[in-house]
Coordinates of N, CA and C in Angstrom, one line a residue:
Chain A
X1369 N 0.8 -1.2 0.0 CA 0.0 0.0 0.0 C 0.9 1.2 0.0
X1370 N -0.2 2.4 0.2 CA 0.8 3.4 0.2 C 0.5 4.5 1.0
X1371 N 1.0 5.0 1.6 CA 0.9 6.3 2.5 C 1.8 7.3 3.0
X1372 N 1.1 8.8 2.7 CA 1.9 9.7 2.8 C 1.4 11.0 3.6
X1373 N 1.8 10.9 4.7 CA 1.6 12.2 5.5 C 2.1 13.6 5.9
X1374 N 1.1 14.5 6.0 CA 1.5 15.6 6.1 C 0.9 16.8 7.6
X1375 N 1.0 17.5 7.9 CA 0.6 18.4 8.8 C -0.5 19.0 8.2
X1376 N -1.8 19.1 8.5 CA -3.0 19.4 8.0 C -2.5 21.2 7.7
X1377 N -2.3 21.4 9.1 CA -2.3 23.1 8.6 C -0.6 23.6 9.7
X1378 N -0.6 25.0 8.8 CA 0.4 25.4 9.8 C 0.4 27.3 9.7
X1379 N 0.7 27.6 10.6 CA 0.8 29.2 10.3 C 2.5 29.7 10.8
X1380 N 2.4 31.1 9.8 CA 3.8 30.9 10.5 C 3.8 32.9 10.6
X1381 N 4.2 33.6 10.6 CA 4.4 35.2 10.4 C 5.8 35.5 8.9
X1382 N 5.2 36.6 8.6 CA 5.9 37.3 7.9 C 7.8 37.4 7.7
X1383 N 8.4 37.1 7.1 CA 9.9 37.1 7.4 C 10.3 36.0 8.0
X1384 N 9.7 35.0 8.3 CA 10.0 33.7 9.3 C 10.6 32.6 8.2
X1385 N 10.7 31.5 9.0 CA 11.3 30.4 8.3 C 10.3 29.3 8.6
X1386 N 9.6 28.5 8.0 CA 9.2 27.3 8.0 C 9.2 26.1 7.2
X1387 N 9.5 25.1 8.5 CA 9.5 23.7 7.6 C 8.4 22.7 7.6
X1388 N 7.8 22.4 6.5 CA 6.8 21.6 6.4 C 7.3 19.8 6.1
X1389 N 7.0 19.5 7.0 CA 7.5 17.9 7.3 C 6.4 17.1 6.3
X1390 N 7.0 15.8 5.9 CA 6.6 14.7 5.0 C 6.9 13.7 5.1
X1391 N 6.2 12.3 5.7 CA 6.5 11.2 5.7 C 6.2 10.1 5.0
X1392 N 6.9 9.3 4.3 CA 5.9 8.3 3.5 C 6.5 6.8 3.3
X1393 N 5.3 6.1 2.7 CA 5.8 4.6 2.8 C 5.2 4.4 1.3
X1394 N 5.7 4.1 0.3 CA 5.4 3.7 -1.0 C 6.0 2.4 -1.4
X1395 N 5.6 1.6 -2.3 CA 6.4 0.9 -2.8 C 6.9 1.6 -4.5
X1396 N 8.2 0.8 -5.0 CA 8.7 1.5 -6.0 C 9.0 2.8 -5.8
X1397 N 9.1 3.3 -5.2 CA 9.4 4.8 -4.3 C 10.6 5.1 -5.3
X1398 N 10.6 6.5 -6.5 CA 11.7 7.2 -7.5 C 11.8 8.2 -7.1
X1399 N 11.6 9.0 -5.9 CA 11.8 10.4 -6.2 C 10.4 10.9 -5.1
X1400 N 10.6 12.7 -4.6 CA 9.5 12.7 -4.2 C 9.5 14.4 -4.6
X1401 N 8.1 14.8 -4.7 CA 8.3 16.0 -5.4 C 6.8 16.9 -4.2
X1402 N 7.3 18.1 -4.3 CA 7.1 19.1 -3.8 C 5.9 20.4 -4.4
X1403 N 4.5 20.7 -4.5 CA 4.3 21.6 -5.3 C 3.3 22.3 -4.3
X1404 N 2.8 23.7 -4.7 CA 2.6 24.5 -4.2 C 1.0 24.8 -4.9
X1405 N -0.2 25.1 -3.9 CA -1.6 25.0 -4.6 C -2.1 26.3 -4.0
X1406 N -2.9 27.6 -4.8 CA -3.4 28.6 -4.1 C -4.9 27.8 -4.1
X1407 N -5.8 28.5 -3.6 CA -7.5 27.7 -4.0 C -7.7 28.1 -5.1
X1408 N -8.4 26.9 -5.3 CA -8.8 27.1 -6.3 C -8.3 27.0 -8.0
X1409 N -6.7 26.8 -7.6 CA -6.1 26.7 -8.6 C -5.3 25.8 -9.0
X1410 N -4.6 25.4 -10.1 CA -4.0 23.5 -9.8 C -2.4 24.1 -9.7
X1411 N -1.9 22.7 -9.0 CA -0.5 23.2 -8.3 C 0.7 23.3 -9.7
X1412 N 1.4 24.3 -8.7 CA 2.7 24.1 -9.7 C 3.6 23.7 -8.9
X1413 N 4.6 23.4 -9.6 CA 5.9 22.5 -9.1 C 7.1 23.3 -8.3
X1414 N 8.0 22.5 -7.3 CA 8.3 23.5 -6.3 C 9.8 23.0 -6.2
X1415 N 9.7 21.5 -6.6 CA 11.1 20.9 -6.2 C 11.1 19.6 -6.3
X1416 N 11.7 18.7 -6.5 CA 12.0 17.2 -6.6 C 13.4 16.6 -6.7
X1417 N 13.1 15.7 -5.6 CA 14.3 15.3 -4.6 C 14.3 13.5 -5.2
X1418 N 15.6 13.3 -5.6 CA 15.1 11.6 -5.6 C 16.6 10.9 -4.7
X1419 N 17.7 11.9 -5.0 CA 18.8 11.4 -4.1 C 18.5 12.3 -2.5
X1420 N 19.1 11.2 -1.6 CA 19.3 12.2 -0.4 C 19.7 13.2 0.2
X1421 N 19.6 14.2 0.7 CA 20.2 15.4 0.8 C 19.3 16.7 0.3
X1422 N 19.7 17.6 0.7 CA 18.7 19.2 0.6 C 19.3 19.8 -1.0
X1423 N 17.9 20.3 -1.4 CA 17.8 20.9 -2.7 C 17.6 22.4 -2.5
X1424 N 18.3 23.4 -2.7 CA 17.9 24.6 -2.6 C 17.9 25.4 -3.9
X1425 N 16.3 26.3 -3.8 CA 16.3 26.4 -5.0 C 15.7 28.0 -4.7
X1426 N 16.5 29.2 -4.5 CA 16.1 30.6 -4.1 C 15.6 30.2 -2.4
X1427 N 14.1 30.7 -2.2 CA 14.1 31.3 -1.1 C 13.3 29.7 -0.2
X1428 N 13.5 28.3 -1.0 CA 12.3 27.4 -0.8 C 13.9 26.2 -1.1
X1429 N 13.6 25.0 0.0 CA 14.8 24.1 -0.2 C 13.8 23.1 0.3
X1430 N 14.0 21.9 -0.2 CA 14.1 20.5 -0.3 C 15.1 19.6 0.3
X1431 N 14.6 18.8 1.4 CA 15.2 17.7 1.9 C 14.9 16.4 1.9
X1432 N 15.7 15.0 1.2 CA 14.9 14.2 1.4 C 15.6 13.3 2.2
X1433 N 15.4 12.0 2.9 CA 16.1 10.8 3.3 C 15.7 9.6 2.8
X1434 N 15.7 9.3 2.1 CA 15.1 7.8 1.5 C 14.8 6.6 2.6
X1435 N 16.2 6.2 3.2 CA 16.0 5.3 4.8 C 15.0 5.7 5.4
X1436 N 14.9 6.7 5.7 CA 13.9 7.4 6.5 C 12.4 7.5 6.2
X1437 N 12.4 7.9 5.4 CA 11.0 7.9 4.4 C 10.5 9.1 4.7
X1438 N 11.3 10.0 4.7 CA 11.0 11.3 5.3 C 11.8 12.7 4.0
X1439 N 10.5 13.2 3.8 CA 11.1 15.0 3.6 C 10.5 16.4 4.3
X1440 N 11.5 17.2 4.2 CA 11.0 18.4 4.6 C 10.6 19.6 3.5
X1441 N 10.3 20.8 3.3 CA 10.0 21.6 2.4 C 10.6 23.1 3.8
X1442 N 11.6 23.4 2.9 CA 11.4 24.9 4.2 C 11.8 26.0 3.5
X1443 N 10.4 27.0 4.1 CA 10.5 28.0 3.2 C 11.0 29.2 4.0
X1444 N 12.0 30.0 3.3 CA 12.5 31.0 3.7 C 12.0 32.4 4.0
X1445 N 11.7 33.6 4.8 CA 12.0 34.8 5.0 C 10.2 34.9 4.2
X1446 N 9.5 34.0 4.5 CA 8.2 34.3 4.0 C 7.5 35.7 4.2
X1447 N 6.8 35.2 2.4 CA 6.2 36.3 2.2 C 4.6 36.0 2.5
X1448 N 3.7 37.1 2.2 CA 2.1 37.0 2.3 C 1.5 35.7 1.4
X1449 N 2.3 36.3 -0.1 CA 1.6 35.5 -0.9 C 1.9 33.9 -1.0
X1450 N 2.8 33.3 0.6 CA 3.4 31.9 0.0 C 2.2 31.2 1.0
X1451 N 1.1 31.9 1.5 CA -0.1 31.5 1.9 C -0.7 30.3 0.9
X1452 N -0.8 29.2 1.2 CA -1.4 28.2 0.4 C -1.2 26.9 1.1
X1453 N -1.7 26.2 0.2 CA -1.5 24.4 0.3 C 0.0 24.1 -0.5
X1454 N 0.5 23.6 0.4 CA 2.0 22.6 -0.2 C 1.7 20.9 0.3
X1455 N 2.1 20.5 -1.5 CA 1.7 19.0 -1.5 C 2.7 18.4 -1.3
X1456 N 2.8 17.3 -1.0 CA 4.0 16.4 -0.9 C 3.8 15.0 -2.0
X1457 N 4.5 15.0 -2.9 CA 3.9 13.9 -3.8 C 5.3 12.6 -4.0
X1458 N 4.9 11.6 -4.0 CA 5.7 10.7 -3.8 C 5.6 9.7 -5.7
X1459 N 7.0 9.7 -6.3 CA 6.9 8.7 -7.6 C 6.9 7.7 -7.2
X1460 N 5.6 6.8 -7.8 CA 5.8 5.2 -7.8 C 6.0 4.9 -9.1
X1461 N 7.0 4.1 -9.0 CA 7.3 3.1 -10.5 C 6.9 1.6 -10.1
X1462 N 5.5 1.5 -10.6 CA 4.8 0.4 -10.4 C 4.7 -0.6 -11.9
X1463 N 5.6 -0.4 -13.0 CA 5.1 -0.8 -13.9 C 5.0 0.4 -15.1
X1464 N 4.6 1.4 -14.5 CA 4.4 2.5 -15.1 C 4.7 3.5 -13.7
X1465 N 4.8 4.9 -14.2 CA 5.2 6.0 -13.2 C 4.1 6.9 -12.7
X1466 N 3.5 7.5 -11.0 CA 2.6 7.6 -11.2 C 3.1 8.4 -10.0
X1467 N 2.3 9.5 -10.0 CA 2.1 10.5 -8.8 C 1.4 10.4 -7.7
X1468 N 1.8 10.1 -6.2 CA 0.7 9.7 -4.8 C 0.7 10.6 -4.3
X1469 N -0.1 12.0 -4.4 CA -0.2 12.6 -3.6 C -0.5 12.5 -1.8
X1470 N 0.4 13.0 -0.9 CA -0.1 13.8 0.6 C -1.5 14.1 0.4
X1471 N -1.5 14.7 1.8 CA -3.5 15.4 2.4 C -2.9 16.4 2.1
X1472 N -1.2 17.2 1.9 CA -1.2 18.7 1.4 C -1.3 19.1 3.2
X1473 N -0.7 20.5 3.2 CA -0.6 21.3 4.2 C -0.6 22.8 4.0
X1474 N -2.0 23.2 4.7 CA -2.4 24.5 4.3 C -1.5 25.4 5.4
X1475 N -0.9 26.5 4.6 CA 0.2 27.0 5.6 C -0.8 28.7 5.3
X1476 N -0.7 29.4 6.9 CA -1.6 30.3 6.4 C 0.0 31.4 7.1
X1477 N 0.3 32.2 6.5 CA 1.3 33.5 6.7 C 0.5 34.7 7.3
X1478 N 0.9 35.1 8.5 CA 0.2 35.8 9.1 C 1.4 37.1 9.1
X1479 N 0.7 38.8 9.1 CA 1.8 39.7 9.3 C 2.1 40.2 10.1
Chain B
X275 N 8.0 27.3 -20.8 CA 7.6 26.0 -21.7 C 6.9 24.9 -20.4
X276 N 6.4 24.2 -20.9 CA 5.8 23.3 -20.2 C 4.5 24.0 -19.7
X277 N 3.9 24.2 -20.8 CA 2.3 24.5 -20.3 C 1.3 23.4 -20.6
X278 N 0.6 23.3 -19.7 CA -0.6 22.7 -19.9 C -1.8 23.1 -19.5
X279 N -3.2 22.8 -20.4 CA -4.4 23.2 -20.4 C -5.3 22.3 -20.9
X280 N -6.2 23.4 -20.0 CA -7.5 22.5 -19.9 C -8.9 23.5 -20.3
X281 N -9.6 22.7 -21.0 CA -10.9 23.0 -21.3 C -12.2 22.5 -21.6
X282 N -13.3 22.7 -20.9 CA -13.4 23.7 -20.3 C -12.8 24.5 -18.8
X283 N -12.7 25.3 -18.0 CA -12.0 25.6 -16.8 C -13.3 25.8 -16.0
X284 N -14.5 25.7 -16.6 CA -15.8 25.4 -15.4 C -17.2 25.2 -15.9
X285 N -17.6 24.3 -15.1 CA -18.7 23.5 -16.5 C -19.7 23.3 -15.3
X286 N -20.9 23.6 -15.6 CA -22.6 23.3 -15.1 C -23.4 22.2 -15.6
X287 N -23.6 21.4 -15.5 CA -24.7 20.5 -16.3 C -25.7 20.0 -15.6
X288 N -26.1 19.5 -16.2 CA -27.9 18.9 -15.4 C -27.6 17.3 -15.3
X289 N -27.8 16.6 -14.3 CA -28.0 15.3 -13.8 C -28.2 13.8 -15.2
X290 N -27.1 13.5 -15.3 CA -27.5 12.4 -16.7 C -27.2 12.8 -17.6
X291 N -26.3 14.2 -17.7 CA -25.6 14.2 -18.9 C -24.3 13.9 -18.8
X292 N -23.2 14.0 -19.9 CA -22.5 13.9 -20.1 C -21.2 15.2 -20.6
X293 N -20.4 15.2 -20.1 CA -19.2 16.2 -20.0 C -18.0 15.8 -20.4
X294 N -17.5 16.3 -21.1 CA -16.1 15.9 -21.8 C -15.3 17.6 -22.0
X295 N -13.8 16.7 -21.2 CA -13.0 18.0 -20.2 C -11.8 17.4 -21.2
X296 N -10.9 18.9 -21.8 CA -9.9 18.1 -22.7 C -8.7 18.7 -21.8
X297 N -7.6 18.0 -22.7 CA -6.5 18.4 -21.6 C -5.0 18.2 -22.9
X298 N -4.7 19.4 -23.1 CA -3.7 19.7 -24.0 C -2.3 20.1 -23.2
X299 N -1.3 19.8 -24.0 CA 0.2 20.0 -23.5 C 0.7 20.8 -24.8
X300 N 0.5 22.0 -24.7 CA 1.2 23.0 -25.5 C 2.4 23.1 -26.5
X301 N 3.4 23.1 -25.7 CA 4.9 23.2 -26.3 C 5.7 21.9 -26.1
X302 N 5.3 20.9 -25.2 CA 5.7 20.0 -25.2 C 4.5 18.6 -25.7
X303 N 5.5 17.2 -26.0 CA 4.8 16.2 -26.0 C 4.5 15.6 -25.2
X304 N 3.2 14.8 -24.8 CA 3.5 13.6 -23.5 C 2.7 12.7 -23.8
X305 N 3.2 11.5 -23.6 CA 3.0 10.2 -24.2 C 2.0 9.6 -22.9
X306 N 2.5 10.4 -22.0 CA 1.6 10.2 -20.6 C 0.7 11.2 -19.9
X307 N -0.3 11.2 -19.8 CA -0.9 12.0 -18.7 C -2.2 11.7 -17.8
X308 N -2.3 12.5 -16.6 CA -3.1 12.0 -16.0 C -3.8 12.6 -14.9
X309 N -4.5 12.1 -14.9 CA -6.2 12.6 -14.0 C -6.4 12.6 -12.8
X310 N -6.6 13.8 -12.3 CA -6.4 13.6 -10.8 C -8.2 14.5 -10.5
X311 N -9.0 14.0 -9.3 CA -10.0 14.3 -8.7 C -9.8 15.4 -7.3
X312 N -10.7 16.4 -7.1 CA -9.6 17.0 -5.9 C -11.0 17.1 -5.3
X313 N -11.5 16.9 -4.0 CA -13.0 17.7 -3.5 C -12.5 18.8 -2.2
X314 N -12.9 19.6 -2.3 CA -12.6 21.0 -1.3 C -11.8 20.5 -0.1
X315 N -10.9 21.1 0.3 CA -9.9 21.3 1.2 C -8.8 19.6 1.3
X316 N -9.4 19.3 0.2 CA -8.2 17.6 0.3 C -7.4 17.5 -0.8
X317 N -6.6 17.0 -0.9 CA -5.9 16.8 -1.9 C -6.2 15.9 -3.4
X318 N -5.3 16.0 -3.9 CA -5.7 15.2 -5.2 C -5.6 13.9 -4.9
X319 N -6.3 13.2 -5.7 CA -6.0 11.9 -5.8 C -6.4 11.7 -7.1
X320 N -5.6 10.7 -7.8 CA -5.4 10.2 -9.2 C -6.3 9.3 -9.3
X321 N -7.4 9.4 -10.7 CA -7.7 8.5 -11.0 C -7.7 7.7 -11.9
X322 N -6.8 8.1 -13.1 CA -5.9 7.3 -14.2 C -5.4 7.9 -15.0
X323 N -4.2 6.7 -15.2 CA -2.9 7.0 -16.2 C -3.4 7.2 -17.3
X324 N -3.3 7.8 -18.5 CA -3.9 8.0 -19.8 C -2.2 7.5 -21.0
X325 N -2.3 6.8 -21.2 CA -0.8 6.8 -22.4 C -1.8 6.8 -23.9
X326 N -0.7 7.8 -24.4 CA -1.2 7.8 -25.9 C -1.1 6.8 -26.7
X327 N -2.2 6.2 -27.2 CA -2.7 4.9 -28.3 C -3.0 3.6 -27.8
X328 N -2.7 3.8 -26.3 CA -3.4 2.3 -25.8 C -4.7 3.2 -24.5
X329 N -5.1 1.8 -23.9 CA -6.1 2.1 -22.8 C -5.3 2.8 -21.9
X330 N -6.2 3.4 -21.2 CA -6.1 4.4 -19.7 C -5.7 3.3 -18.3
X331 N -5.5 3.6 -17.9 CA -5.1 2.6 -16.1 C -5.7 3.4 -15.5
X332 N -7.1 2.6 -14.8 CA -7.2 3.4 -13.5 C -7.2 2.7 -12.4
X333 N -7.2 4.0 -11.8 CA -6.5 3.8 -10.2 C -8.1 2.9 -9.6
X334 N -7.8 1.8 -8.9 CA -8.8 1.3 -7.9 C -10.0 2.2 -7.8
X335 N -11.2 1.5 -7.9 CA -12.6 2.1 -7.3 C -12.9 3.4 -8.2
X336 N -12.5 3.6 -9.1 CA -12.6 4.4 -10.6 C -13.4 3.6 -11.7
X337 N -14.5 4.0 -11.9 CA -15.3 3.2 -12.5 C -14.7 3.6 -13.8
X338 N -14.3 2.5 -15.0 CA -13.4 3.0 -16.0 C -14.7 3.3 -17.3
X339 N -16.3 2.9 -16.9 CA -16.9 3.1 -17.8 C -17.5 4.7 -17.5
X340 N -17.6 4.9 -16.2 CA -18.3 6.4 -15.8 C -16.8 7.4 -16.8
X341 N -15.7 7.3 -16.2 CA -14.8 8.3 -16.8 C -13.9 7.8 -18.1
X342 N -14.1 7.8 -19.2 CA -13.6 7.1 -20.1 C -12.9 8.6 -20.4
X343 N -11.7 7.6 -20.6 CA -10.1 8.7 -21.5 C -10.3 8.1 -22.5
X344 N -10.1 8.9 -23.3 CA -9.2 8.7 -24.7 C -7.8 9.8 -24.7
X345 N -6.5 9.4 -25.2 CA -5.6 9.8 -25.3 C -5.1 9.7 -27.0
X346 N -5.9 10.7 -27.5 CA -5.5 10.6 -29.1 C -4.3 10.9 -29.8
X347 N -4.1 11.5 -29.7 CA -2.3 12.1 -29.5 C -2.0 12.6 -28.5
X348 N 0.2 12.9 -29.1 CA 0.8 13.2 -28.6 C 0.3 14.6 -27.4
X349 N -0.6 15.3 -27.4 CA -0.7 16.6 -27.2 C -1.9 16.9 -26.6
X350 N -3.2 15.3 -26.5 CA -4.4 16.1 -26.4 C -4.5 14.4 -25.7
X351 N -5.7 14.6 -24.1 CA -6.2 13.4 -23.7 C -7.3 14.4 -23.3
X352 N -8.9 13.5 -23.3 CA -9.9 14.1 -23.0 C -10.5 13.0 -21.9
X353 N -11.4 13.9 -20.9 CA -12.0 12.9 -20.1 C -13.1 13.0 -20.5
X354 N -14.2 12.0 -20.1 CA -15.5 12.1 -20.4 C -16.2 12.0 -19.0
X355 N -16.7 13.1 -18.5 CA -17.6 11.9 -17.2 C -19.4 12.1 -18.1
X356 N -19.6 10.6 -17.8 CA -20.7 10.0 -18.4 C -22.0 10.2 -17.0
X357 N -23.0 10.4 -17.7 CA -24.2 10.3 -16.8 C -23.4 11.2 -15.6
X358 N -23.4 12.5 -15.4 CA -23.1 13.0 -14.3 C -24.0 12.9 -13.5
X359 N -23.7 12.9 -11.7 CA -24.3 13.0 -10.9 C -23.7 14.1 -10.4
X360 N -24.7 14.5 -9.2 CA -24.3 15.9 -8.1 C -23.0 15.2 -7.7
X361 N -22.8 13.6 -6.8 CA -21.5 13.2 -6.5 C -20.2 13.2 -7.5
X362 N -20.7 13.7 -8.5 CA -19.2 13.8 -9.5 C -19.4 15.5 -9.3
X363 N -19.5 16.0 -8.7 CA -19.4 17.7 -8.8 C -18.0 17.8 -7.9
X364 N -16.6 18.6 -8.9 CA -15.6 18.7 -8.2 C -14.6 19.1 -9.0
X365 N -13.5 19.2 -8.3 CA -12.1 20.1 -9.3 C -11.3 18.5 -9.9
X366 N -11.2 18.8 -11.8 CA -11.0 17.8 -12.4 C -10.0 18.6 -12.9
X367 N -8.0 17.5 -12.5 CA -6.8 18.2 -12.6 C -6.3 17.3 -13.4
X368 N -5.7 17.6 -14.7 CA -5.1 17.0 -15.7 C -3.7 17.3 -15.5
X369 N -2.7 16.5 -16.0 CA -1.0 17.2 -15.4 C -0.3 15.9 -17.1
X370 N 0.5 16.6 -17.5 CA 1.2 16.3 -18.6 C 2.6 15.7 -18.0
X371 N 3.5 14.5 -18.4 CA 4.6 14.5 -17.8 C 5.5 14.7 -19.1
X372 N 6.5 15.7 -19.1 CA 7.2 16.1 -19.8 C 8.9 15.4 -20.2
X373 N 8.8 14.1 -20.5 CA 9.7 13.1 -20.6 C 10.7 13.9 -21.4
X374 N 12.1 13.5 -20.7 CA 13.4 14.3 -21.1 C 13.2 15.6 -20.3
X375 N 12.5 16.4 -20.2 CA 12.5 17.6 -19.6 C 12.2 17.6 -17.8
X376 N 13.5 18.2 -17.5 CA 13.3 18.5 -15.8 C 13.0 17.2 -15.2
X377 N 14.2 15.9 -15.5 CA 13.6 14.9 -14.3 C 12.2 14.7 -14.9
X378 N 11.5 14.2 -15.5 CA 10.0 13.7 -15.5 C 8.8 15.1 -14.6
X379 N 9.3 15.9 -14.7 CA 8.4 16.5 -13.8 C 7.2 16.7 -14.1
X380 N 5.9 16.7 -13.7 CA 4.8 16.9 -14.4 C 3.8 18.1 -13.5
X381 N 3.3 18.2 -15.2 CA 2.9 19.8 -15.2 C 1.4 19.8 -15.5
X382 N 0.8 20.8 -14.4 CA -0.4 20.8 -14.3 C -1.3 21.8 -15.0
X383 N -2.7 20.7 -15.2 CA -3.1 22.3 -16.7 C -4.0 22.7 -15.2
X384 N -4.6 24.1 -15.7 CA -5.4 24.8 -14.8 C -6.4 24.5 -13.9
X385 N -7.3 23.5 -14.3 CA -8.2 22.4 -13.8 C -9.5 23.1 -14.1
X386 N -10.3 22.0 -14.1 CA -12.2 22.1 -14.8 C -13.0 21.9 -13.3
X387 N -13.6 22.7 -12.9 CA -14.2 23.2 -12.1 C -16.0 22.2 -12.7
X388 N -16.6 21.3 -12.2 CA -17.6 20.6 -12.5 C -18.4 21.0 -11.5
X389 N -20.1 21.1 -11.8 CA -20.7 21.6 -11.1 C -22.2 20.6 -11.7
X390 N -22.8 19.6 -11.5 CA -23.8 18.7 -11.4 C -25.0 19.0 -11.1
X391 N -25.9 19.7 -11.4 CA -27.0 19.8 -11.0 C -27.9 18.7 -10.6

């Protein structure tokens, strides 16, 4: 089976740093990818980690551990607009390659 | 580069009809794409793979006659939901995987907003 969890919600202030934790158990497990959802709107892509170790990419970095079954997403020196849902999506290569979405974690930025 | 789209981006119908949502990949080709279901405040969940020129795979408990894909070309996969009900009213997310480009990363068209009367 498969499962991947996340922190339902989180708030953080203006100019802060937060890290949005991710755990998962997949089988075929290639990689795990990161994207960002306003309401209402479909996500765009934020980062993807398949070796171990942190991805930094501007003001937003990526960590993964594969042993572990664990990533983080942490965003830097936040702004108003990084108010949203961040997904945690996990690649299965089952035969074919397929995206398992997290519950997602709605991060609300307060000023 | 790497756009994808969808049309219609929000659709009304009356109970027992049928709705067909397309889903185009722009500037790139994709041999694969696929369908994700989202209902307010949860996440997506996938309900099938679409590969160009064979059947669709769906995900478990996806009835493959209610949502029939076709994946006609490289560029264009359409969903159909058949006989809507109010319980199919919800955000219908198409995402293109852009092979050779960026790691496999896949890219999301805007999404079709369903609404069931």
């Amino acid at each position: 089976g498969q499962n991947i969890d996340q922190p339902t919600e989180m708030t953080a202030t203006e100019g802060a740093i937060v890290q949005i934790n991710c755990t998962y158990q997949t089988s075929g497990f290639n990689g795990l990818f990161w994207y960002q959802q306003h309401a209402g709107e479909a996500p765009t892509f934020l980062s993807y980690n398949v070796l171990d170790g942190l991805e930094e990419k501007g003001r937003f970095s990526s960590f993964l551990s594969r042993s572990k079954g664990y990533s983080y997403l942490l965003l830097k020196e936040l702004q108003m607009k990084d108010s949203a849902s961040y997904l945690c999506a996990a690649m299965m290569n089952t035969g074919f390659q397929k995206l398992v979405f997290g519950t997602g974690t709605r991060l609300l930025v307060s000023p | 580069g790497a756009v994808v789209s969808q049309h219609p981006s929000w659709v009304i119908c009356k109970s027992g009809t049928s709705v067909k949502i397309e889903c185009r990949s722009l500037d790139f080709q994709a041999t694969t794409m696929f369908w994700y279901r989202q209902f307010p405040k949860q996440s997506l969940m996938l309900m099938a793979t679409s590969n160009e020129g064979s059947k669709a795979t769906y995900e478990q408990g996806v009835e493959k006659d209610k949502f029939l894909i076709n994946h006609a070309s490289l560029t264009l996969s359409t969903l159909t939901v058949t006989s809507a009900h109010p319980e199919d009213s919800s955000f219908y997310i198409c995402s293109a995987r852009a092979e050779g480009h960026d790691t496999d990363t896949q890219y999301f068209g805007p999404g079709t907003r369903l609404t069931v009367l």
